[in-house]
GROMACS .gro file of C-alpha atoms in nm:
model
  502
    1TRP     CA    1  15.368   9.093  13.257
    2ALA     CA    2  15.639   9.089  13.530
    3ASP     CA    3  15.854   9.325  13.327
    4LEU     CA    4  15.631   9.499  13.076
    5GLU     CA    5  15.904   9.733  12.954
    6GLU     CA    6  16.130   9.437  12.868
    7THR     CA    7  15.842   9.264  12.692
    8LEU     CA    8  15.764   9.565  12.477
    9THR     CA    9  16.120   9.670  12.393
   10THR     CA   10  16.299   9.336  12.340
   11ASP     CA   11  16.240   9.001  12.170
   12LYS     CA   12  16.305   8.805  12.489
   13HIS     CA   13  15.944   8.690  12.526
   14VAL     CA   14  15.861   8.647  12.155
   15ASP     CA   15  15.730   8.296  12.074
   16LEU     CA   16  15.778   8.208  11.706
   17LYS     CA   17  15.699   7.836  11.742
   18SER     CA   18  15.351   7.825  11.893
   19ILE     CA   19  15.039   7.907  11.690
   20ALA     CA   20  14.786   8.125  11.869
   21TYR     CA   21  14.418   8.090  11.791
   22PHE     CA   22  14.159   8.356  11.860
   23ASP     CA   23  13.800   8.415  11.758
   24PRO     CA   24  13.706   8.727  11.560
   25PRO     CA   25  13.468   8.973  11.724
   26MET     CA   26  13.114   8.836  11.744
   27HIS     CA   27  12.959   9.100  11.517
   28HIS     CA   28  13.192   8.995  11.233
   29GLU     CA   29  13.038   8.648  11.229
   30GLY     CA   30  12.676   8.731  11.300
   31ILE     CA   31  12.449   8.545  11.541
   32TYR     CA   32  12.388   8.171  11.546
   33ARG     CA   33  12.087   8.082  11.755
   34GLU     CA   34  11.783   7.865  11.696
   35SER     CA   35  11.616   7.962  11.370
   36ARG     CA   36  11.270   8.117  11.381
   37VAL     CA   37  11.202   8.067  11.013
   38GLY     CA   38  11.034   7.728  11.035
   39GLU     CA   39  10.814   7.827  11.327
   40ALA     CA   40  10.594   8.083  11.159
   41PRO     CA   41  10.711   8.167  10.806
   42MET     CA   42  10.420   8.398  10.731
   43GLU     CA   43  10.437   8.606  11.049
   44LYS     CA   44  10.563   8.960  11.075
   45GLN     CA   45  10.740   9.118  11.369
   46GLY     CA   46  10.567   9.281  11.661
   47ALA     CA   47  10.196   9.358  11.659
   48TYR     CA   48  10.174   9.375  11.280
   49GLY     CA   49   9.907   9.133  11.160
   50LYS     CA   50   9.773   9.087  11.512
   51LEU     CA   51   9.549   9.395  11.523
   52VAL     CA   52   9.212   9.457  11.363
   53THR     CA   53   9.237   9.579  11.005
   54HIS     CA   54   8.973   9.834  10.914
   55SER     CA   55   8.898   9.781  10.547
   56GLU     CA   56   8.587   9.846  10.344
   57SER     CA   57   8.339   9.566  10.289
   58LYS     CA   58   8.365   9.352   9.979
   59LEU     CA   59   8.027   9.484   9.865
   60SER     CA   60   8.155   9.841   9.889
   61GLN     CA   61   8.464   9.751   9.689
   62ILE     CA   62   8.275   9.559   9.422
   63ALA     CA   63   8.026   9.846   9.384
   64ARG     CA   64   8.309  10.069   9.261
   65LEU     CA   65   8.303   9.926   8.913
   66ASP     CA   66   8.579  10.146   8.775
   67GLU     CA   67   8.819  10.016   9.039
   68VAL     CA   68   8.718   9.655   8.973
   69PHE     CA   69   8.777   9.701   8.601
   70GLY     CA   70   9.110   9.871   8.668
   71ALA     CA   71   9.224   9.594   8.900
   72VAL     CA   72   9.142   9.325   8.642
   73TRP     CA   73   9.310   9.522   8.366
   74PHE     CA   74   9.620   9.591   8.573
   75THR     CA   75   9.667   9.239   8.706
   76LYS     CA   76   9.553   9.031   8.408
   77VAL     CA   77   9.585   9.239   8.091
   78ARG     CA   78   9.866   9.489   8.138
   79PRO     CA   79  10.060   9.443   8.463
   80MET     CA   80  10.357   9.664   8.541
   81PRO     CA   81  10.664   9.512   8.369
   82GLY     CA   82  10.960   9.380   8.565
   83HIS     CA   83  11.320   9.441   8.459
   84VAL     CA   84  11.520   9.228   8.703
   85ASP     CA   85  11.771   9.033   8.493
   86VAL     CA   86  11.884   8.727   8.690
   87MET     CA   87  12.171   8.684   8.442
   88MET     CA   88  12.303   9.036   8.496
   89PHE     CA   89  12.616   8.897   8.662
   90GLY     CA   90  12.626   8.562   8.483
   91ASP     CA   91  12.558   8.205   8.594
   92GLU     CA   92  12.776   8.243   8.901
   93LEU     CA   93  12.531   8.479   9.072
   94LYS     CA   94  12.207   8.373   8.902
   95ASP     CA   95  12.076   8.195   9.213
   96ASP     CA   96  12.173   8.486   9.437
   97VAL     CA   97  11.996   8.742   9.219
   98GLU     CA   98  11.691   8.517   9.205
   99TYR     CA   99  11.692   8.492   9.584
  100CYS     CA  100  11.720   8.869   9.624
  101ASP     CA  101  11.430   8.927   9.384
  102ASP     CA  102  11.219   8.661   9.554
  103VAL     CA  103  11.282   8.786   9.907
  104LEU     CA  104  11.207   9.142   9.797
  105GLY     CA  105  10.850   9.040   9.718
  106LYS     CA  106  10.817   8.871  10.056
  107VAL     CA  107  10.953   9.141  10.287
  108SER     CA  108  10.809   9.441  10.105
  109ARG     CA  109  10.451   9.542  10.165
  110SER     CA  110  10.438   9.785   9.878
  111PHE     CA  111  10.772   9.858   9.714
  112ALA     CA  112  10.847   9.537   9.522
  113MET     CA  113  10.642   9.625   9.218
  114VAL     CA  114  10.771   9.981   9.177
  115ILE     CA  115  11.129   9.864   9.227
  116ARG     CA  116  11.105   9.588   8.965
  117GLN     CA  117  10.978   9.825   8.695
  118LEU     CA  118  11.294  10.040   8.717
  119PRO     CA  119  11.538  10.039   8.422
  120ARG     CA  120  11.755   9.729   8.389
  121GLU     CA  121  12.072   9.929   8.459
  122LEU     CA  122  11.931  10.061   8.787
  123VAL     CA  123  11.691   9.800   8.922
  124LEU     CA  124  11.943   9.577   9.102
  125ASP     CA  125  12.114   9.874   9.268
  126ILE     CA  126  11.781   9.986   9.417
  127LEU     CA  127  11.668   9.631   9.494
  128ILE     CA  128  11.985   9.555   9.692
  129PHE     CA  129  11.969   9.895   9.863
  130TYR     CA  130  11.613   9.820   9.976
  131ILE     CA  131  11.671   9.470  10.114
  132VAL     CA  132  11.996   9.573  10.287
  133LEU     CA  133  11.805   9.841  10.474
  134ARG     CA  134  11.517   9.600  10.534
  135ALA     CA  135  11.761   9.360  10.700
  136LEU     CA  136  11.902   9.642  10.911
  137ASP     CA  137  11.550   9.744  11.008
  138THR     CA  138  11.475   9.386  11.114
  139VAL     CA  139  11.768   9.397  11.356
  140GLU     CA  140  11.638   9.726  11.498
  141ASP     CA  141  11.278   9.604  11.527
  142ASP     CA  142  11.351   9.282  11.718
  143THR     CA  143  11.295   9.359  12.084
  144THR     CA  144  11.357   9.007  12.220
  145ALA     CA  145  11.658   8.856  12.039
  146PHE     CA  146  11.929   9.063  12.204
  147PRO     CA  147  11.990   9.003  12.577
  148ARG     CA  148  12.155   9.344  12.619
  149PRO     CA  149  12.096   9.676  12.439
  150GLY     CA  150  12.470   9.709  12.381
  151GLU     CA  151  12.472   9.396  12.169
  152LYS     CA  152  12.207   9.532  11.936
  153ILE     CA  153  12.388   9.866  11.917
  154MET     CA  154  12.706   9.683  11.818
  155TYR     CA  155  12.536   9.506  11.529
  156LEU     CA  156  12.360   9.820  11.406
  157ASN     CA  157  12.684  10.021  11.407
  158ALA     CA  158  12.887   9.747  11.237
  159PHE     CA  159  12.633   9.622  10.980
  160HIS     CA  160  12.788   9.818  10.692
  161GLU     CA  161  13.138   9.677  10.752
  162THR     CA  162  13.040   9.321  10.840
  163ALA     CA  163  12.721   9.195  10.679
  164LEU     CA  164  12.772   9.393  10.360
  165VAL     CA  165  13.126   9.276  10.292
  166ASN     CA  166  13.129   8.920  10.427
  167ASP     CA  167  12.925   8.667  10.231
  168LYS     CA  168  12.966   8.415  10.515
  169TRP     CA  169  12.793   8.648  10.761
  170LYS     CA  170  12.448   8.547  10.880
  171MET     CA  171  12.215   8.621  11.167
  172VAL     CA  172  12.001   8.335  11.295
  173GLY     CA  173  11.725   8.379  11.552
  174VAL     CA  174  11.658   8.746  11.482
  175GLY     CA  175  11.335   8.866  11.326
  176GLU     CA  176  11.039   8.654  11.224
  177GLY     CA  177  10.914   8.491  10.907
  178ASP     CA  178  11.054   8.622  10.581
  179GLU     CA  179  11.265   8.889  10.752
  180ALA     CA  180  11.436   8.619  10.958
  181HIS     CA  181  11.496   8.419  10.640
  182LEU     CA  182  11.661   8.723  10.481
  183LEU     CA  183  11.905   8.759  10.771
  184GLU     CA  184  11.985   8.387  10.766
  185ASN     CA  185  12.066   8.400  10.396
  186PHE     CA  186  12.223   8.746  10.380
  187GLY     CA  187  12.531   8.610  10.208
  188ALA     CA  188  12.339   8.611   9.880
  189VAL     CA  189  12.275   8.983   9.923
  190ALA     CA  190  12.642   9.050  10.004
  191ARG     CA  191  12.758   8.865   9.691
  192VAL     CA  192  12.528   9.064   9.461
  193PHE     CA  193  12.622   9.386   9.640
  194ALA     CA  194  12.989   9.315   9.565
  195LYS     CA  195  12.913   9.308   9.191
  196LEU     CA  196  12.735   9.642   9.178
  197PRO     CA  197  12.920   9.946   9.037
  198ALA     CA  198  13.165  10.098   9.283
  199ALA     CA  199  12.966  10.421   9.299
  200SER     CA  200  12.651  10.234   9.398
  201GLN     CA  201  12.836  10.031   9.659
  202GLU     CA  202  12.971  10.352   9.811
  203VAL     CA  203  12.623  10.504   9.838
  204ILE     CA  204  12.464  10.191   9.986
  205ALA     CA  205  12.744  10.141  10.241
  206ASP     CA  206  12.737  10.508  10.344
  207ILE     CA  207  12.361  10.520  10.399
  208THR     CA  208  12.366  10.184  10.580
  209LYS     CA  209  12.640  10.313  10.813
  210ARG     CA  210  12.458  10.636  10.893
  211MET     CA  211  12.118  10.472  10.932
  212GLY     CA  212  12.257  10.202  11.161
  213ALA     CA  213  12.424  10.466  11.377
  214GLY     CA  214  12.101  10.666  11.388
  215MET     CA  215  11.896  10.363  11.488
  216ALA     CA  216  12.153  10.282  11.756
  217GLU     CA  217  12.091  10.622  11.918
  218PHE     CA  218  11.734  10.515  12.000
  219VAL     CA  219  11.799  10.159  12.123
  220GLU     CA  220  11.842  10.249  12.490
  221LYS     CA  221  11.571  10.514  12.495
  222ASP     CA  222  11.233  10.433  12.648
  223MET     CA  223  10.998  10.470  12.350
  224GLY     CA  224  10.683  10.344  12.526
  225GLN     CA  225  10.540  10.698  12.528
  226GLY     CA  226  10.686  10.823  12.201
  227THR     CA  227  10.973  11.061  12.137
  228LYS     CA  228  11.031  11.340  12.386
  229THR     CA  229  11.005  11.620  12.130
  230THR     CA  230  10.900  11.689  11.772
  231GLU     CA  231  11.265  11.759  11.697
  232GLU     CA  232  11.354  11.406  11.810
  233TYR     CA  233  11.060  11.268  11.607
  234ASN     CA  234  11.190  11.443  11.296
  235LEU     CA  235  11.542  11.317  11.366
  236TYR     CA  236  11.428  10.955  11.389
  237CYS     CA  237  11.228  10.993  11.066
  238HIS     CA  238  11.540  11.135  10.903
  239TYR     CA  239  11.752  10.840  11.012
  240VAL     CA  240  11.511  10.571  10.892
  241ALA     CA  241  11.354  10.742  10.588
  242GLY     CA  242  11.515  11.075  10.504
  243LEU     CA  243  11.847  10.899  10.454
  244VAL     CA  244  11.672  10.653  10.221
  245GLY     CA  245  11.556  10.947  10.011
  246GLU     CA  246  11.910  11.079   9.999
  247GLY     CA  247  12.052  10.739   9.906
  248LEU     CA  248  11.799  10.679   9.630
  249SER     CA  249  11.867  11.023   9.486
  250ARG     CA  250  12.241  10.958   9.482
  251LEU     CA  251  12.186  10.623   9.311
  252PHE     CA  252  11.966  10.784   9.044
  253VAL     CA  253  12.245  11.031   8.969
  254ALA     CA  254  12.533  10.783   9.000
  255THR     CA  255  12.372  10.556   8.740
  256GLY     CA  256  12.314  10.848   8.504
  257PHE     CA  257  11.935  10.854   8.511
  258GLU     CA  258  11.883  11.192   8.681
  259ASN     CA  259  12.049  11.533   8.701
  260GLN     CA  260  12.287  11.629   8.981
  261ILE     CA  261  12.036  11.862   9.150
  262VAL     CA  262  11.828  11.558   9.249
  263ALA     CA  263  12.114  11.432   9.467
  264THR     CA  264  12.245  11.764   9.597
  265ASP     CA  265  11.916  11.914   9.721
  266LEU     CA  266  11.900  11.719  10.047
  267GLU     CA  267  11.597  11.906  10.178
  268THR     CA  268  11.368  11.773   9.907
  269SER     CA  269  11.499  11.416   9.925
  270ASN     CA  270  11.467  11.424  10.304
  271SER     CA  271  11.108  11.548  10.276
  272MET     CA  272  11.022  11.264  10.038
  273GLY     CA  273  11.132  11.015  10.302
  274LEU     CA  274  10.977  11.197  10.596
  275PHE     CA  275  10.639  11.219  10.424
  276LEU     CA  276  10.624  10.841  10.387
  277GLN     CA  277  10.760  10.768  10.735
  278LYS     CA  278  10.533  11.012  10.915
  279THR     CA  279  10.234  10.865  10.733
  280ASN     CA  280  10.331  10.518  10.853
  281ILE     CA  281  10.382  10.638  11.210
  282ILE     CA  282  10.040  10.806  11.211
  283ARG     CA  283   9.866  10.498  11.071
  284ASP     CA  284  10.055  10.258  11.303
  285TYR     CA  285   9.969  10.437  11.630
  286LEU     CA  286   9.817  10.132  11.800
  287GLU     CA  287  10.063   9.878  11.658
  288ASP     CA  288  10.360  10.081  11.779
  289TYR     CA  289  10.204  10.151  12.119
  290VAL     CA  290  10.136   9.780  12.176
  291ASP     CA  291  10.499   9.705  12.083
  292LYS     CA  292  10.615   9.973  12.329
  293ARG     CA  293  10.799  10.147  12.046
  294ALA     CA  294  10.584  10.452  11.981
  295TRP     CA  295  10.693  10.760  11.788
  296TRP     CA  296  10.419  11.020  11.838
  297PRO     CA  297  10.608  11.309  12.005
  298GLN     CA  298  10.521  11.386  12.366
  299ASP     CA  299  10.529  11.762  12.313
  300VAL     CA  300  10.237  11.711  12.071
  301TRP     CA  301  10.019  11.441  12.225
  302GLN     CA  302  10.049  11.581  12.579
  303ILE     CA  303   9.875  11.896  12.453
  304TYR     CA  304   9.562  11.687  12.404
  305ALA     CA  305   9.584  11.398  12.651
  306LYS     CA  306   9.423  11.433  12.994
  307SER     CA  307   9.654  11.174  13.145
  308GLY     CA  308  10.025  11.116  13.103
  309ASP     CA  309   9.971  10.803  12.892
  310LEU     CA  310   9.978  10.790  12.513
  311GLY     CA  311   9.751  10.485  12.536
  312GLU     CA  312   9.468  10.709  12.656
  313PHE     CA  313   9.376  10.772  12.293
  314ALA     CA  314   9.290  10.404  12.243
  315GLN     CA  315   9.016  10.427  12.508
  316PRO     CA  316   8.663  10.523  12.395
  317ASP     CA  317   8.634  10.806  12.646
  318GLY     CA  318   8.956  10.958  12.514
  319ARG     CA  319   8.837  10.980  12.156
  320PRO     CA  320   8.774  11.359  12.125
  321GLN     CA  321   9.128  11.433  12.243
  322ALA     CA  322   9.263  11.152  12.026
  323MET     CA  323   9.103  11.296  11.713
  324ALA     CA  324   9.246  11.640  11.780
  325CYS     CA  325   9.595  11.493  11.823
  326LEU     CA  326   9.556  11.277  11.513
  327ASN     CA  327   9.458  11.574  11.300
  328HIS     CA  328   9.757  11.768  11.437
  329MET     CA  329   9.988  11.485  11.329
  330VAL     CA  330   9.830  11.457  10.984
  331THR     CA  331   9.864  11.831  10.930
  332ASP     CA  332  10.232  11.818  11.022
  333ALA     CA  333  10.282  11.553  10.750
  334LEU     CA  334  10.078  11.746  10.491
  335GLU     CA  335  10.313  12.043  10.524
  336LEU     CA  336  10.592  11.834  10.366
  337ILE     CA  337  10.408  11.801  10.035
  338PRO     CA  338  10.541  12.117   9.861
  339GLU     CA  339  10.899  11.986   9.888
  340CYS     CA  340  10.786  11.646   9.762
  341ILE     CA  341  10.621  11.805   9.458
  342LYS     CA  342  10.938  12.001   9.388
  343TYR     CA  343  11.138  11.677   9.395
  344LEU     CA  344  10.901  11.495   9.160
  345GLU     CA  345  10.900  11.783   8.912
  346ARG     CA  346  11.277  11.747   8.867
  347LEU     CA  347  11.271  11.381   8.763
  348ASN     CA  348  11.333  11.301   8.395
  349ASN     CA  349  11.315  10.923   8.367
  350ASP     CA  350  10.960  10.786   8.351
  351GLN     CA  351  11.035  10.469   8.546
  352VAL     CA  352  11.222  10.659   8.818
  353PHE     CA  353  10.930  10.900   8.833
  354ARG     CA  354  10.680  10.617   8.886
  355PHE     CA  355  10.904  10.459   9.148
  356CYS     CA  356  10.911  10.785   9.346
  357ALA     CA  357  10.559  10.910   9.277
  358ILE     CA  358  10.343  10.606   9.350
  359PRO     CA  359  10.443  10.574   9.719
  360GLN     CA  360  10.382  10.948   9.762
  361VAL     CA  361  10.029  10.919   9.624
  362MET     CA  362   9.966  10.616   9.847
  363ALA     CA  363  10.083  10.822  10.143
  364ILE     CA  364   9.844  11.112  10.090
  365ALA     CA  365   9.564  10.862  10.028
  366THR     CA  366   9.647  10.703  10.364
  367LEU     CA  367   9.649  11.044  10.535
  368ASP     CA  368   9.307  11.113  10.388
  369LYS     CA  369   9.190  10.777  10.523
  370CYS     CA  370   9.335  10.851  10.869
  371PHE     CA  371   9.224  11.212  10.903
  372ASN     CA  372   8.949  11.254  11.162
  373ASN     CA  373   8.908  10.876  11.168
  374GLY     CA  374   8.872  10.706  11.506
  375ASP     CA  375   8.958  10.368  11.353
  376VAL     CA  376   9.325  10.468  11.379
  377PHE     CA  377   9.297  10.410  11.754
  378THR     CA  378   9.134  10.067  11.736
  379GLY     CA  379   9.329   9.897  11.458
  380VAL     CA  380   9.495   9.958  11.123
  381VAL     CA  381   9.323  10.155  10.847
  382LYS     CA  382   9.397  10.065  10.487
  383VAL     CA  383   9.340  10.223  10.149
  384ARG     CA  384   9.096  10.029   9.930
  385LYS     CA  385   9.284   9.786   9.705
  386GLY     CA  386   9.089   9.890   9.397
  387LEU     CA  387   9.166  10.256   9.467
  388ALA     CA  388   9.533  10.170   9.515
  389VAL     CA  389   9.543  10.000   9.174
  390LYS     CA  390   9.369  10.296   9.014
  391MET     CA  391   9.624  10.534   9.164
  392ILE     CA  392   9.910  10.320   9.036
  393MET     CA  393   9.763  10.321   8.685
  394GLU     CA  394   9.715  10.698   8.684
  395SER     CA  395  10.041  10.806   8.851
  396GLY     CA  396  10.274  10.786   8.555
  397THR     CA  397  10.279  11.158   8.482
  398MET     CA  398  10.307  11.479   8.681
  399LYS     CA  399   9.954  11.573   8.580
  400GLY     CA  400   9.827  11.245   8.715
  401ILE     CA  401  10.010  11.298   9.044
  402GLU     CA  402   9.878  11.652   9.075
  403THR     CA  403   9.523  11.528   9.019
  404TRP     CA  404   9.546  11.274   9.300
  405PHE     CA  405   9.712  11.516   9.542
  406ASN     CA  406   9.442  11.772   9.466
  407ARG     CA  407   9.167  11.515   9.515
  408PHE     CA  408   9.289  11.397   9.854
  409ALA     CA  409   9.373  11.747   9.979
  410MET     CA  410   9.018  11.852   9.892
  411SER     CA  411   8.883  11.544  10.067
  412ILE     CA  412   9.079  11.619  10.384
  413LYS     CA  413   8.969  11.982  10.379
  414ALA     CA  414   8.605  11.877  10.348
  415LYS     CA  415   8.638  11.671  10.667
  416ILE     CA  416   8.785  11.949  10.884
  417ASP     CA  417   8.584  12.017  11.198
  418PRO     CA  418   8.573  12.395  11.249
  419ASN     CA  419   8.621  12.337  11.623
  420ASP     CA  420   8.935  12.128  11.574
  421PRO     CA  421   9.238  12.305  11.727
  422SER     CA  422   9.436  12.250  11.405
  423ALA     CA  423   9.152  12.346  11.170
  424ALA     CA  424   9.307  12.667  11.031
  425ARG     CA  425   9.651  12.509  10.992
  426THR     CA  426   9.506  12.201  10.821
  427ALA     CA  427   9.300  12.411  10.582
  428ALA     CA  428   9.605  12.620  10.496
  429ALA     CA  429   9.812  12.308  10.424
  430CYS     CA  430   9.537  12.172  10.198
  431ASP     CA  431   9.506  12.505  10.016
  432VAL     CA  432   9.880  12.504   9.944
  433VAL     CA  433   9.855  12.154   9.797
  434CYS     CA  434   9.555  12.248   9.582
  435LYS     CA  435   9.735  12.558   9.458
  436LEU     CA  436  10.039  12.352   9.358
  437CYS     CA  437   9.838  12.062   9.216
  438ALA     CA  438   9.553  12.125   8.977
  439ASP     CA  439   9.279  11.871   8.913
  440ASN     CA  440   9.361  11.781   8.553
  441ARG     CA  441   9.062  11.555   8.489
  442PRO     CA  442   8.792  11.653   8.238
  443ILE     CA  443   8.492  11.792   8.424
  444VAL     CA  444   8.279  11.485   8.347
  445MET     CA  445   8.539  11.268   8.515
  446ARG     CA  446   8.533  11.451   8.847
  447GLY     CA  447   8.244  11.248   8.985
  448PRO     CA  448   8.317  10.882   9.026
  449GLY     CA  449   8.424  10.890   8.659
  450PHE     CA  450   8.360  10.526   8.576
  451LEU     CA  451   8.554  10.538   8.251
  452PRO     CA  452   8.553  10.166   8.162
  453PHE     CA  453   8.178  10.140   8.204
  454ALA     CA  454   8.113  10.473   8.043
  455ALA     CA  455   8.282  10.326   7.739
  456LEU     CA  456   8.027  10.044   7.734
  457THR     CA  457   7.751  10.293   7.672
  458ALA     CA  458   7.911  10.376   7.337
  459LEU     CA  459   7.854  10.028   7.198
  460PRO     CA  460   7.495  10.081   7.079
  461PHE     CA  461   7.602  10.399   6.904
  462ALA     CA  462   7.904  10.231   6.749
  463PHE     CA  463   7.684   9.973   6.582
  464LEU     CA  464   7.502  10.251   6.399
  465GLY     CA  465   7.829  10.317   6.221
  466LYS     CA  466   7.728  10.659   6.092
  467MET     CA  467   7.777  10.876   6.397
  468ASN     CA  468   8.080  11.094   6.453
  469THR     CA  469   8.326  10.893   6.662
  470LYS     CA  470   8.423  11.190   6.880
  471LEU     CA  471   8.057  11.258   6.956
  472VAL     CA  472   8.001  10.891   7.036
  473GLY     CA  473   8.300  10.891   7.268
  474GLY     CA  474   8.191  11.212   7.437
  475LEU     CA  475   7.837  11.086   7.487
  476ALA     CA  476   7.969  10.758   7.619
  477LEU     CA  477   8.188  10.928   7.875
  478TYR     CA  478   7.918  11.163   7.987
  479VAL     CA  479   7.629  10.916   8.000
  480GLY     CA  480   7.836  10.650   8.172
  481SER     CA  481   7.978  10.893   8.425
  482TYR     CA  482   7.636  11.044   8.488
  483PHE     CA  483   7.453  10.711   8.518
  484PHE     CA  484   7.694  10.537   8.749
  485GLY     CA  485   7.769  10.855   8.939
  486SER     CA  486   7.402  10.923   8.995
  487LEU     CA  487   7.368  10.571   9.126
  488LEU     CA  488   7.588  10.675   9.417
  489GLY     CA  489   7.470  11.034   9.421
  490GLN     CA  490   7.804  11.171   9.300
  491GLY     CA  491   7.769  11.212   8.926
  492PRO     CA  492   7.813  11.535   8.727
  493LYS     CA  493   7.518  11.768   8.695
  494PRO     CA  494   7.365  11.837   8.350
  495SER     CA  495   7.490  12.194   8.370
  496LYS     CA  496   7.846  12.061   8.375
  497MET     CA  497   7.810  11.887   8.039
  498PRO     CA  498   8.090  12.002   7.804
  499LYS     CA  499   7.983  12.281   7.576
  500LYS     CA  500   8.082  12.083   7.264
  501LEU     CA  501   7.822  11.822   7.352
  502MET     CA  502   7.543  12.064   7.446
   0.00000   0.00000   0.00000
């Protein structure tokens, strides 16, 4: 240091005998703190699981006999097949693939099943993509593990070039429960990632890099009162979900299952992600507010709030304003549906279609559940499990998807309060959905349509053995639908009986 020029331009101060040791940057090794896994293995991060869940009573669920039958059929008789091949990369990685498949089912609330049914040549690419981003999301969500914001930002920005490529990397003491376990054992994910096709690795690394950088932009922002603007709200949704839509689309094309247009039309893939993310943000109002990481945009909720606090909506006396804001948010999400329908119409592979379509149907069902529903501000609202199973069973075709979108759009429209500030906009959004998506069910099925139990009514006729089978089937469908529908006051009227049976 005394003569820096001499040091830099000559070999006078070069030491070729001593060995210098230095530690690599911290983010290349991960974090080694006290593990949280053993403390509460079933817990989730933040307020999730700690708020009231508003679900329908067991009696209400059991009374819907078609959903009960469907749930039994789907879970016991014909479950959705899984195509994860633990021997895809031989004995060497068998345990790692098994771990990745197992942890998928533990950290995913809803995606494990639709991922596992994907084609064998694609399923591991999507599985690894999902749990890589789930691990990244766990780093972002942990509000207590990092002593300084800059440390979290460093890990988010470097995740794609450290965790993904170093099978010795691990992060201990971040996250809770199964998410923490994933970070502690991330080496298994990195080893399977390294065996994926080069094109898939490129896509996963690129999206991980961009998502981490996007998440890092929000680390030092005060999110206790939501995003500042709708533009910022949309940007965050793009980072954490729109990019997922882009990445999935690129993987579908890279593996040869879909046409190039699916990957190149970024508007539609972005809308697919935003529709899911905005639905989650709407549903999770109270959970996110309690965690001081809210996302409802201030330039929307301040239109309706009397105070300057987003938490006003959780108070009973703030309910009228809360409902108006909620319906505004739901309407904003509904306006994404046309682009989502366009995306789904382009898909060719049946399993890819189901993978993409089922979450979209679940999302509009959740919006229908949330719309004009004060329970959003006192807990977490959930779609009935039996209804969810029924939607899964009937979402394998475009006609099935259109039927469900039509049904829920009509349901939302029927609940619009004429005095709601967003009433005209909501009605217009629902009309667009109904125009795009026809109700493809036979008229007798548009009540509760208890198909399994309608079929039971055909048994006495079947024993006669002499009746026309089509007539028996038609009578069975009609009588069953009418009887069980009338029981709940929703069945088809006699005037709606098909002409062929009249």
